Amino acid sequence: IGSGSAKWALMAPIFVPMFALLGYHPAWTQFLYRMGDSSTNIISPLFTYFPIILAYMNEYDEEAGVGTLLSLMIPYSLVILLAWVLLGFIWFFIGLPLGPGGQIFL
């Protein structure tokens, strides 16, 4: 599934009640989902701009393929994930609200 909202539509009925039973607000559950989903978008072949990036990459290196592009993007994906996890820890321990009426705990 390429769309983040389509994936969320499939996973939300499972994850929101599960995290609610653990005492977490649905906004926090969606924050955690978006952290994981956004960090892997650049290494997904279903990424909208994947073929465009691959075409530009082939202008400079004709032998570059999908594996080359994925291996170049994995470090960026890990850095993005690490940044999101650090931000999530900071947000959690400071106890900042996630939005209007969106606390971390129920």
Tab-separated table of C-alpha atoms in Angstrom:
chain	number	residue	atom	x	y	z
A	1	ILE	CA	0.000	0.000	0.000
A	2	GLY	CA	1.595	3.241	-1.102
A	3	SER	CA	-0.699	5.710	0.618
A	4	GLY	CA	-0.033	6.554	4.253
A	5	SER	CA	-3.693	7.290	4.895
A	6	ALA	CA	-4.741	3.953	3.369
A	7	LYS	CA	-2.261	2.112	5.594
A	8	TRP	CA	-3.549	4.068	8.596
A	9	ALA	CA	-7.145	3.172	7.673
A	10	LEU	CA	-6.171	-0.510	7.833
A	11	MET	CA	-4.047	-0.311	10.986
A	12	ALA	CA	-5.953	2.239	13.077
A	13	PRO	CA	-8.796	-0.121	14.048
A	14	ILE	CA	-6.153	-2.393	15.571
A	15	PHE	CA	-3.615	0.015	17.019
A	16	VAL	CA	-5.906	2.720	18.456
A	17	PRO	CA	-7.891	0.345	20.736
A	18	MET	CA	-4.728	-1.591	21.617
A	19	PHE	CA	-2.890	1.557	22.710
A	20	ALA	CA	-6.063	2.855	24.405
A	21	LEU	CA	-6.058	-0.265	26.581
A	22	LEU	CA	-2.482	0.658	27.513
A	23	GLY	CA	-3.680	4.150	28.457
A	24	TYR	CA	-2.410	6.135	25.456
A	25	HIS	CA	-4.411	8.775	23.592
A	26	PRO	CA	-5.233	8.085	19.907
A	27	ALA	CA	-3.224	11.189	18.945
A	28	TRP	CA	-0.097	9.610	20.462
A	29	THR	CA	-0.817	6.379	18.590
A	30	GLN	CA	-1.033	8.268	15.317
A	31	PHE	CA	2.166	10.169	16.160
A	32	LEU	CA	3.999	6.866	16.644
A	33	TYR	CA	2.579	5.486	13.392
A	34	ARG	CA	3.617	8.567	11.436
A	35	MET	CA	7.126	8.345	12.894
A	36	GLY	CA	7.594	4.841	11.551
A	37	ASP	CA	5.814	5.402	8.263
A	38	SER	CA	7.558	8.622	7.268
A	39	SER	CA	11.029	7.274	7.917
A	40	THR	CA	10.582	4.396	5.478
A	41	ASN	CA	8.911	6.314	2.648
A	42	ILE	CA	12.208	7.050	0.899
A	43	ILE	CA	13.187	3.368	0.768
A	44	SER	CA	9.858	2.108	-0.541
A	45	PRO	CA	9.631	1.257	-4.252
A	46	LEU	CA	6.029	2.499	-4.022
A	47	PHE	CA	7.302	6.007	-3.212
A	48	THR	CA	5.816	8.379	-5.807
A	49	TYR	CA	9.125	9.958	-6.779
A	50	PHE	CA	11.108	6.715	-6.765
A	51	PRO	CA	11.144	6.275	-10.575
A	52	ILE	CA	11.980	9.948	-11.078
A	53	ILE	CA	14.921	9.747	-8.682
A	54	LEU	CA	16.037	6.537	-10.380
A	55	ALA	CA	15.868	8.195	-13.821
A	56	TYR	CA	17.991	11.139	-12.659
A	57	MET	CA	20.395	8.734	-10.996
A	58	ASN	CA	20.762	6.810	-14.275
A	59	GLU	CA	21.838	10.002	-16.040
A	60	TYR	CA	24.974	10.023	-13.901
A	61	ASP	CA	25.492	6.274	-13.503
A	62	GLU	CA	23.985	3.998	-16.168
A	63	GLU	CA	24.561	0.864	-14.103
A	64	ALA	CA	22.646	2.167	-11.076
A	65	GLY	CA	19.437	0.331	-10.346
A	66	VAL	CA	16.829	-0.072	-7.662
A	67	GLY	CA	19.263	-1.772	-5.279
A	68	THR	CA	21.790	1.036	-5.655
A	69	LEU	CA	19.159	3.651	-4.929
A	70	LEU	CA	17.840	1.746	-1.911
A	71	SER	CA	21.326	1.214	-0.494
A	72	LEU	CA	22.041	4.939	-0.838
A	73	MET	CA	18.764	5.931	0.837
A	74	ILE	CA	18.860	3.544	3.823
A	75	PRO	CA	21.268	5.736	5.868
A	76	TYR	CA	18.966	8.732	5.346
A	77	SER	CA	15.995	6.632	6.421
A	78	LEU	CA	17.791	5.575	9.609
A	79	VAL	CA	18.779	9.172	10.417
A	80	ILE	CA	15.178	10.316	9.931
A	81	LEU	CA	13.950	7.485	12.181
A	82	LEU	CA	16.516	8.350	14.853
A	83	ALA	CA	15.506	12.020	14.736
A	84	TRP	CA	11.820	11.092	15.082
A	85	VAL	CA	12.528	8.746	18.003
A	86	LEU	CA	14.537	11.441	19.796
A	87	LEU	CA	11.752	13.954	19.200
A	88	GLY	CA	9.201	11.417	20.464
A	89	PHE	CA	11.190	10.824	23.666
A	90	ILE	CA	11.544	14.550	24.263
A	91	TRP	CA	7.838	15.095	23.606
A	92	PHE	CA	6.904	12.195	25.907
A	93	PHE	CA	9.130	13.165	28.845
A	94	ILE	CA	8.294	16.871	28.699
A	95	GLY	CA	4.609	15.959	28.473
A	96	LEU	CA	3.728	18.436	25.742
A	97	PRO	CA	0.223	18.128	24.294
A	98	LEU	CA	0.076	16.803	20.745
A	99	GLY	CA	-2.582	19.309	19.768
A	100	PRO	CA	-5.874	20.683	21.040
A	101	GLY	CA	-7.204	17.970	23.342
A	102	GLY	CA	-4.457	15.574	22.293
A	103	GLN	CA	-2.628	14.523	25.418
A	104	ILE	CA	-0.251	11.585	25.493
A	105	PHE	CA	-2.245	9.661	28.095
A	106	LEU	CA	-5.993	9.167	28.268
